[in-house]
């Protein structure tokens, strides 16, 4: 591919991920400020941004990113991070990445979001989208929802229905590159804790190695981000005024343990970040701030 064209695509993708980060951060800070004082107290949180840089396995400069975390009254812990990294894959990692077998150089940019809420009635959410370039190039990502109370972890819950509808709409707007049924099933299978024989949450969509028409794949990836930006604040508002009991908080903390187990045992993003010398604080910021194993 023409070098100028691929550089232009990299710049467009990076700029989108950064703009989406800013829009999501603004929306989340608004929710943080609006949450009922009677349940959450008065001191609203704000995002704190920390730049970081990395070197690749040869010691050469390899890009970096910005860790962006808010620890507030409604959002117990939320991270909305953007990174743009490049360099060479370490030898032991090259065979696992398409296009890196013969040429280990790579470039990758993406956004990663995870929100853990104080209120057990408000579901946790995860979203990430990315653009990766080796000798090939592709988009990947998705979004999924994790209710923390067992009675809300059904496919018939209103939050579940609304979240699936939002993700389906994002896919249906791009039928040539985003078959909803395939991506929904992929999510169900990916976010599955094999050792417990259970799903992490209620699902969503997941896709990877999307090498279709670039403009179409990029447009779909943008709509995944827009869908999350629209639906999740709506779900937060539906639930954030609901009081909770100590028993519900306990159930929330135990369920969070499943989140930790998945991210450390199975999550591709965690493995990719750690094996490419990413920022450990950003990578592990997906971990909930308080968790219990009974």
mmCIF file of C-alpha atoms in Angstrom:
data_model
loop_
_atom_site.group_PDB
_atom_site.id
_atom_site.type_symbol
_atom_site.label_atom_id
_atom_site.label_comp_id
_atom_site.label_asym_id
_atom_site.label_seq_id
_atom_site.Cartn_x
_atom_site.Cartn_y
_atom_site.Cartn_z
ATOM 1 C CA UNK A 1 0.000 0.000 0.000
ATOM 2 C CA UNK A 2 1.101 3.574 -0.679
ATOM 3 C CA UNK A 3 3.035 4.845 2.363
ATOM 4 C CA UNK A 4 1.302 8.232 2.370
ATOM 5 C CA UNK A 5 -2.094 6.556 2.343
ATOM 6 C CA UNK A 6 -1.329 4.328 5.309
ATOM 7 C CA UNK A 7 0.142 7.255 7.246
ATOM 8 C CA UNK A 8 -3.031 9.225 6.561
ATOM 9 C CA UNK A 9 -5.132 6.358 7.839
ATOM 10 C CA UNK A 10 -3.043 6.109 10.977
ATOM 11 C CA UNK A 11 -3.490 9.821 11.635
ATOM 12 C CA UNK A 12 -7.258 9.669 11.114
ATOM 13 C CA UNK A 13 -7.659 6.686 13.418
ATOM 14 C CA UNK A 14 -5.510 8.215 16.160
ATOM 15 C CA UNK A 15 -7.384 11.522 15.975
ATOM 16 C CA UNK A 16 -10.729 9.709 16.251
ATOM 17 C CA UNK A 17 -9.716 7.723 19.318
ATOM 18 C CA UNK A 18 -8.520 10.897 21.030
ATOM 19 C CA UNK A 19 -11.699 12.814 20.134
ATOM 20 C CA UNK A 20 -13.878 9.955 21.390
ATOM 21 C CA UNK A 21 -11.876 9.897 24.634
ATOM 22 C CA UNK A 22 -12.585 13.586 25.126
ATOM 23 C CA UNK A 23 -16.318 13.224 24.397
ATOM 24 C CA UNK A 24 -16.718 10.254 26.731
ATOM 25 C CA UNK A 25 -14.771 11.974 29.494
ATOM 26 C CA UNK A 26 -16.995 15.045 29.234
ATOM 27 C CA UNK A 27 -20.157 12.928 29.374
ATOM 28 C CA UNK A 28 -18.918 10.925 32.365
ATOM 29 C CA UNK A 29 -17.870 14.033 34.285
ATOM 30 C CA UNK A 30 -21.356 15.448 33.672
ATOM 31 C CA UNK A 31 -22.926 12.307 35.149
ATOM 32 C CA UNK A 32 -20.519 12.473 38.077
ATOM 33 C CA UNK A 33 -21.629 16.052 38.777
ATOM 34 C CA UNK A 34 -25.351 15.307 38.388
ATOM 35 C CA UNK A 35 -25.570 12.231 40.650
ATOM 36 C CA UNK A 36 -27.789 12.663 43.738
ATOM 37 C CA UNK A 37 -25.908 14.209 46.645
ATOM 38 C CA UNK A 38 -28.044 12.242 49.080
ATOM 39 C CA UNK A 39 -26.539 8.963 47.859
ATOM 40 C CA UNK A 40 -23.053 9.955 46.770
ATOM 41 C CA UNK A 41 -21.976 13.007 48.745
ATOM 42 C CA UNK A 42 -20.965 16.365 47.353
ATOM 43 C CA UNK A 43 -17.400 16.039 46.071
ATOM 44 C CA UNK A 44 -17.550 15.131 42.390
ATOM 45 C CA UNK A 45 -14.511 13.572 40.766
ATOM 46 C CA UNK A 46 -12.634 14.671 37.660
ATOM 47 C CA UNK A 47 -10.425 12.807 35.229
ATOM 48 C CA UNK A 48 -6.707 12.963 35.875
ATOM 49 C CA UNK A 49 -4.527 12.513 32.782
ATOM 50 C CA UNK A 50 -0.983 11.170 32.911
ATOM 51 C CA UNK A 51 1.154 10.871 29.761
ATOM 52 C CA UNK A 52 3.482 7.903 29.432
ATOM 53 C CA UNK A 53 6.090 6.696 26.947
ATOM 54 C CA UNK A 54 7.461 3.271 26.093
ATOM 55 C CA UNK A 55 10.436 1.639 24.430
ATOM 56 C CA UNK A 56 10.153 -1.487 22.315
ATOM 57 C CA UNK A 57 12.062 -4.671 23.103
ATOM 58 C CA UNK A 58 15.189 -3.311 21.381
ATOM 59 C CA UNK A 59 15.211 -0.208 23.568
ATOM 60 C CA UNK A 60 14.144 2.101 20.733
ATOM 61 C CA UNK A 61 11.424 4.736 21.336
ATOM 62 C CA UNK A 62 8.030 3.169 20.807
ATOM 63 C CA UNK A 63 5.320 5.771 21.292
ATOM 64 C CA UNK A 64 3.069 5.918 24.326
ATOM 65 C CA UNK A 65 -0.236 7.311 25.424
ATOM 66 C CA UNK A 66 -2.255 9.026 28.112
ATOM 67 C CA UNK A 67 -3.689 7.289 31.151
ATOM 68 C CA UNK A 68 -6.967 9.003 32.096
ATOM 69 C CA UNK A 69 -8.642 7.934 35.333
ATOM 70 C CA UNK A 70 -11.451 9.340 37.463
ATOM 71 C CA UNK A 71 -12.100 8.140 41.003
ATOM 72 C CA UNK A 72 -15.279 9.856 42.063
ATOM 73 C CA UNK A 73 -18.504 9.520 43.978
ATOM 74 C CA UNK A 74 -20.681 7.926 41.247
ATOM 75 C CA UNK A 75 -17.808 6.465 39.242
ATOM 76 C CA UNK A 76 -15.840 4.493 41.813
ATOM 77 C CA UNK A 77 -13.133 4.025 39.183
ATOM 78 C CA UNK A 78 -13.251 4.697 35.462
ATOM 79 C CA UNK A 79 -10.446 4.743 32.928
ATOM 80 C CA UNK A 80 -10.653 6.114 29.392
ATOM 81 C CA UNK A 81 -7.213 5.635 27.871
ATOM 82 C CA UNK A 82 -5.698 6.264 24.451
ATOM 83 C CA UNK A 83 -2.373 4.879 23.290
ATOM 84 C CA UNK A 84 -0.401 4.946 20.056
ATOM 85 C CA UNK A 85 2.557 2.575 20.051
ATOM 86 C CA UNK A 86 5.018 1.311 17.459
ATOM 87 C CA UNK A 87 8.281 -0.550 17.066
ATOM 88 C CA UNK A 88 9.130 -4.235 16.781
ATOM 89 C CA UNK A 89 7.369 -7.191 18.339
ATOM 90 C CA UNK A 90 9.583 -9.327 20.546
ATOM 91 C CA UNK A 91 10.573 -12.614 18.807
ATOM 92 C CA UNK A 92 8.366 -14.814 21.004
ATOM 93 C CA UNK A 93 5.301 -12.701 20.164
ATOM 94 C CA UNK A 94 5.639 -12.376 16.383
ATOM 95 C CA UNK A 95 3.980 -15.638 15.434
ATOM 96 C CA UNK A 96 0.780 -14.642 17.250
ATOM 97 C CA UNK A 97 0.130 -11.464 15.239
ATOM 98 C CA UNK A 98 -1.063 -11.497 11.613
ATOM 99 C CA UNK A 99 1.525 -10.034 9.266
ATOM 100 C CA UNK A 100 4.331 -10.031 11.859
ATOM 101 C CA UNK A 101 5.817 -13.414 10.995
ATOM 102 C CA UNK A 102 8.189 -12.036 8.355
ATOM 103 C CA UNK A 103 8.375 -8.372 9.403
ATOM 104 C CA UNK A 104 8.137 -7.641 13.154
ATOM 105 C CA UNK A 105 7.477 -3.906 12.856
ATOM 106 C CA UNK A 106 4.067 -2.677 13.947
ATOM 107 C CA UNK A 107 1.952 0.378 14.760
ATOM 108 C CA UNK A 108 -1.203 0.361 16.878
ATOM 109 C CA UNK A 109 -3.559 3.012 18.190
ATOM 110 C CA UNK A 110 -6.718 2.590 20.210
ATOM 111 C CA UNK A 111 -9.029 3.599 23.015
ATOM 112 C CA UNK A 112 -9.850 1.472 26.043
ATOM 113 C CA UNK A 113 -12.616 2.172 28.553
ATOM 114 C CA UNK A 114 -13.730 0.429 31.734
ATOM 115 C CA UNK A 115 -16.136 1.859 34.324
ATOM 116 C CA UNK A 116 -16.745 0.439 37.799
ATOM 117 C CA UNK A 117 -19.556 2.181 39.674
ATOM 118 C CA UNK A 118 -20.249 2.684 43.385
ATOM 119 C CA UNK A 119 -23.915 1.760 42.986
ATOM 120 C CA UNK A 120 -24.479 -2.003 42.533
ATOM 121 C CA UNK A 121 -27.574 -1.242 40.446
ATOM 122 C CA UNK A 122 -25.464 0.485 37.760
ATOM 123 C CA UNK A 123 -23.743 -2.038 35.461
ATOM 124 C CA UNK A 124 -20.044 -1.958 34.726
ATOM 125 C CA UNK A 125 -19.136 -1.343 31.101
ATOM 126 C CA UNK A 126 -16.148 -2.037 28.881
ATOM 127 C CA UNK A 127 -15.337 -0.787 25.399
ATOM 128 C CA UNK A 128 -12.234 -0.747 23.265
ATOM 129 C CA UNK A 129 -11.530 -0.152 19.604
ATOM 130 C CA UNK A 130 -8.188 -0.174 17.851
ATOM 131 C CA UNK A 131 -6.397 0.052 14.519
ATOM 132 C CA UNK A 132 -3.336 -2.150 14.072
ATOM 133 C CA UNK A 133 -0.788 -2.064 11.248
ATOM 134 C CA UNK A 134 1.828 -4.719 10.494
ATOM 135 C CA UNK A 135 2.381 -5.899 6.940
ATOM 136 C CA UNK A 136 -1.411 -6.116 7.179
ATOM 137 C CA UNK A 137 -3.839 -3.698 8.819
ATOM 138 C CA UNK A 138 -7.132 -4.172 10.601
ATOM 139 C CA UNK A 139 -9.641 -2.856 13.113
ATOM 140 C CA UNK A 140 -10.845 -4.660 16.200
ATOM 141 C CA UNK A 141 -12.765 -4.015 19.366
ATOM 142 C CA UNK A 142 -16.246 -4.106 20.787
ATOM 143 C CA UNK A 143 -18.278 -3.281 23.870
ATOM 144 C CA UNK A 144 -19.892 -5.355 26.598
ATOM 145 C CA UNK A 145 -21.995 -4.794 29.716
ATOM 146 C CA UNK A 146 -21.625 -6.425 33.133
ATOM 147 C CA UNK A 147 -24.507 -6.082 35.604
ATOM 148 C CA UNK A 148 -23.293 -6.823 39.127
ATOM 149 C CA UNK A 149 -26.518 -8.129 40.676
ATOM 150 C CA UNK A 150 -27.641 -11.629 39.729
ATOM 151 C CA UNK A 151 -31.279 -10.653 39.207
ATOM 152 C CA UNK A 152 -30.154 -8.070 36.612
ATOM 153 C CA UNK A 153 -27.900 -10.502 34.737
ATOM 154 C CA UNK A 154 -30.577 -11.708 32.322
ATOM 155 C CA UNK A 155 -31.271 -11.200 28.655
ATOM 156 C CA UNK A 156 -34.729 -9.869 29.584
ATOM 157 C CA UNK A 157 -33.550 -7.030 31.819
ATOM 158 C CA UNK A 158 -34.349 -3.583 30.344
ATOM 159 C CA UNK A 159 -30.687 -2.544 30.530
ATOM 160 C CA UNK A 160 -29.623 -5.662 28.652
ATOM 161 C CA UNK A 161 -32.214 -5.112 25.948
ATOM 162 C CA UNK A 162 -31.237 -1.451 25.520
ATOM 163 C CA UNK A 163 -27.511 -2.217 25.341
ATOM 164 C CA UNK A 164 -27.953 -4.988 22.785
ATOM 165 C CA UNK A 165 -30.227 -2.728 20.725
ATOM 166 C CA UNK A 166 -27.573 -0.004 20.649
ATOM 167 C CA UNK A 167 -24.864 -2.405 19.516
ATOM 168 C CA UNK A 168 -27.157 -3.979 16.938
ATOM 169 C CA UNK A 169 -27.942 -0.559 15.491
ATOM 170 C CA UNK A 170 -24.222 0.186 15.147
ATOM 171 C CA UNK A 171 -23.759 -3.071 13.242
ATOM 172 C CA UNK A 172 -26.898 -2.776 11.135
ATOM 173 C CA UNK A 173 -25.723 0.608 9.827
ATOM 174 C CA UNK A 174 -22.758 -1.206 8.221
ATOM 175 C CA UNK A 175 -24.081 -4.557 6.957
ATOM 176 C CA UNK A 176 -21.173 -5.125 4.572
ATOM 177 C CA UNK A 177 -18.601 -5.270 7.380
ATOM 178 C CA UNK A 178 -20.535 -5.774 10.629
ATOM 179 C CA UNK A 179 -22.808 -8.843 10.790
ATOM 180 C CA UNK A 180 -24.493 -8.383 14.171
ATOM 181 C CA UNK A 181 -25.220 -12.052 14.791
ATOM 182 C CA UNK A 182 -21.591 -13.007 14.239
ATOM 183 C CA UNK A 183 -20.212 -10.227 16.442
ATOM 184 C CA UNK A 184 -22.728 -10.882 19.229
ATOM 185 C CA UNK A 185 -21.860 -14.584 19.284
ATOM 186 C CA UNK A 186 -18.147 -13.754 19.170
ATOM 187 C CA UNK A 187 -18.618 -11.567 22.258
ATOM 188 C CA UNK A 188 -20.522 -14.291 24.122
ATOM 189 C CA UNK A 189 -17.760 -16.777 23.369
ATOM 190 C CA UNK A 190 -14.877 -14.405 24.068
ATOM 191 C CA UNK A 191 -16.096 -13.005 27.409
ATOM 192 C CA UNK A 192 -16.626 -16.464 28.874
ATOM 193 C CA UNK A 193 -14.916 -17.725 32.002
ATOM 194 C CA UNK A 194 -14.066 -21.284 31.072
ATOM 195 C CA UNK A 195 -12.970 -22.254 34.566
ATOM 196 C CA UNK A 196 -16.368 -21.176 35.961
ATOM 197 C CA UNK A 197 -18.457 -22.120 32.932
ATOM 198 C CA UNK A 198 -20.213 -18.756 32.908
ATOM 199 C CA UNK A 199 -20.298 -15.486 30.973
ATOM 200 C CA UNK A 200 -18.591 -12.440 32.440
ATOM 201 C CA UNK A 201 -21.620 -10.254 31.802
ATOM 202 C CA UNK A 202 -24.614 -10.132 29.452
ATOM 203 C CA UNK A 203 -22.562 -9.732 26.284
ATOM 204 C CA UNK A 204 -22.443 -7.109 23.578
ATOM 205 C CA UNK A 205 -20.333 -7.285 20.415
ATOM 206 C CA UNK A 206 -16.732 -8.246 19.701
ATOM 207 C CA UNK A 207 -14.786 -8.195 16.435
ATOM 208 C CA UNK A 208 -11.171 -8.472 15.379
ATOM 209 C CA UNK A 209 -8.949 -8.644 12.283
ATOM 210 C CA UNK A 210 -11.467 -6.598 10.290
ATOM 211 C CA UNK A 211 -9.543 -6.099 7.053
ATOM 212 C CA UNK A 212 -12.511 -5.120 4.884
ATOM 213 C CA UNK A 213 -12.833 -1.876 2.934
ATOM 214 C CA UNK A 214 -10.929 0.561 5.164
ATOM 215 C CA UNK A 215 -13.403 3.417 5.060
ATOM 216 C CA UNK A 216 -16.294 1.090 5.853
ATOM 217 C CA UNK A 217 -14.407 -0.596 8.697
ATOM 218 C CA UNK A 218 -13.393 2.768 10.144
ATOM 219 C CA UNK A 219 -16.950 4.116 9.907
ATOM 220 C CA UNK A 220 -18.248 1.056 11.754
ATOM 221 C CA UNK A 221 -15.559 1.373 14.427
ATOM 222 C CA UNK A 222 -16.550 4.996 14.940
ATOM 223 C CA UNK A 223 -20.196 4.014 15.325
ATOM 224 C CA UNK A 224 -19.306 1.476 18.020
ATOM 225 C CA UNK A 225 -17.784 4.333 20.003
ATOM 226 C CA UNK A 226 -20.753 6.605 19.353
ATOM 227 C CA UNK A 227 -23.180 3.870 20.400
ATOM 228 C CA UNK A 228 -21.385 3.428 23.717
ATOM 229 C CA UNK A 229 -21.274 7.181 24.268
ATOM 230 C CA UNK A 230 -25.048 7.357 23.834
ATOM 231 C CA UNK A 231 -26.325 4.235 25.584
ATOM 232 C CA UNK A 232 -24.157 3.988 28.681
ATOM 233 C CA UNK A 233 -25.021 7.420 30.145
ATOM 234 C CA UNK A 234 -28.677 6.505 29.587
ATOM 235 C CA UNK A 235 -28.230 3.308 31.591
ATOM 236 C CA UNK A 236 -26.399 5.144 34.348
ATOM 237 C CA UNK A 237 -29.213 7.682 34.653
ATOM 238 C CA UNK A 238 -31.817 4.906 34.814
ATOM 239 C CA UNK A 239 -30.152 3.401 37.855
ATOM 240 C CA UNK A 240 -28.049 5.929 39.742
ATOM 241 C CA UNK A 241 -30.836 7.199 42.019
ATOM 242 C CA UNK A 242 -31.610 3.698 43.325
ATOM 243 C CA UNK A 243 -30.452 3.153 46.936
ATOM 244 C CA UNK A 244 -28.610 -0.059 47.718
ATOM 245 C CA UNK A 245 -28.159 -2.362 50.689
ATOM 246 C CA UNK A 246 -25.021 -3.770 52.272
ATOM 247 C CA UNK A 247 -25.969 -7.182 50.876
ATOM 248 C CA UNK A 248 -26.142 -5.740 47.336
ATOM 249 C CA UNK A 249 -22.759 -4.071 47.778
ATOM 250 C CA UNK A 250 -21.335 -7.402 48.945
ATOM 251 C CA UNK A 251 -22.786 -9.143 45.883
ATOM 252 C CA UNK A 252 -21.260 -6.459 43.662
ATOM 253 C CA UNK A 253 -17.791 -6.908 45.163
ATOM 254 C CA UNK A 254 -17.883 -10.688 44.794
ATOM 255 C CA UNK A 255 -19.063 -10.431 41.180
ATOM 256 C CA UNK A 256 -16.186 -8.050 40.464
ATOM 257 C CA UNK A 257 -13.870 -10.936 41.221
ATOM 258 C CA UNK A 258 -15.008 -12.533 37.972
ATOM 259 C CA UNK A 259 -13.869 -9.399 36.160
ATOM 260 C CA UNK A 260 -10.396 -9.703 37.623
ATOM 261 C CA UNK A 261 -10.214 -13.403 36.768
ATOM 262 C CA UNK A 262 -11.129 -12.816 33.134
ATOM 263 C CA UNK A 263 -8.762 -9.915 32.596
ATOM 264 C CA UNK A 264 -5.780 -11.726 34.056
ATOM 265 C CA UNK A 265 -6.447 -15.133 32.546
ATOM 266 C CA UNK A 266 -7.969 -14.526 29.119
ATOM 267 C CA UNK A 267 -8.047 -10.907 27.973
ATOM 268 C CA UNK A 268 -6.110 -10.319 24.732
ATOM 269 C CA UNK A 269 -5.698 -6.618 25.384
ATOM 270 C CA UNK A 270 -4.001 -7.259 28.718
ATOM 271 C CA UNK A 271 -1.614 -9.747 27.143
ATOM 272 C CA UNK A 272 -0.906 -7.484 24.140
ATOM 273 C CA UNK A 273 -0.211 -4.464 26.337
ATOM 274 C CA UNK A 274 2.099 -6.280 28.715
ATOM 275 C CA UNK A 275 4.014 -8.106 25.961
ATOM 276 C CA UNK A 276 4.565 -4.913 23.965
ATOM 277 C CA UNK A 277 5.910 -2.900 26.893
ATOM 278 C CA UNK A 278 2.769 -0.865 27.488
ATOM 279 C CA UNK A 279 2.079 1.202 30.582
ATOM 280 C CA UNK A 280 1.285 -1.225 33.400
ATOM 281 C CA UNK A 281 -0.874 1.297 35.272
ATOM 282 C CA UNK A 282 -3.051 1.809 32.190
ATOM 283 C CA UNK A 283 -3.259 -1.883 31.396
ATOM 284 C CA UNK A 284 -4.237 -2.900 34.910
ATOM 285 C CA UNK A 285 -6.537 0.074 35.503
ATOM 286 C CA UNK A 286 -9.318 -2.217 34.279
ATOM 287 C CA UNK A 287 -9.167 -3.860 37.703
ATOM 288 C CA UNK A 288 -11.942 -2.788 40.079
ATOM 289 C CA UNK A 289 -10.776 -0.720 43.075
ATOM 290 C CA UNK A 290 -12.451 -2.983 45.670
ATOM 291 C CA UNK A 291 -13.188 -6.664 45.167
ATOM 292 C CA UNK A 292 -13.881 -9.777 47.251
ATOM 293 C CA UNK A 293 -13.567 -13.505 46.899
ATOM 294 C CA UNK A 294 -15.795 -15.302 49.417
#
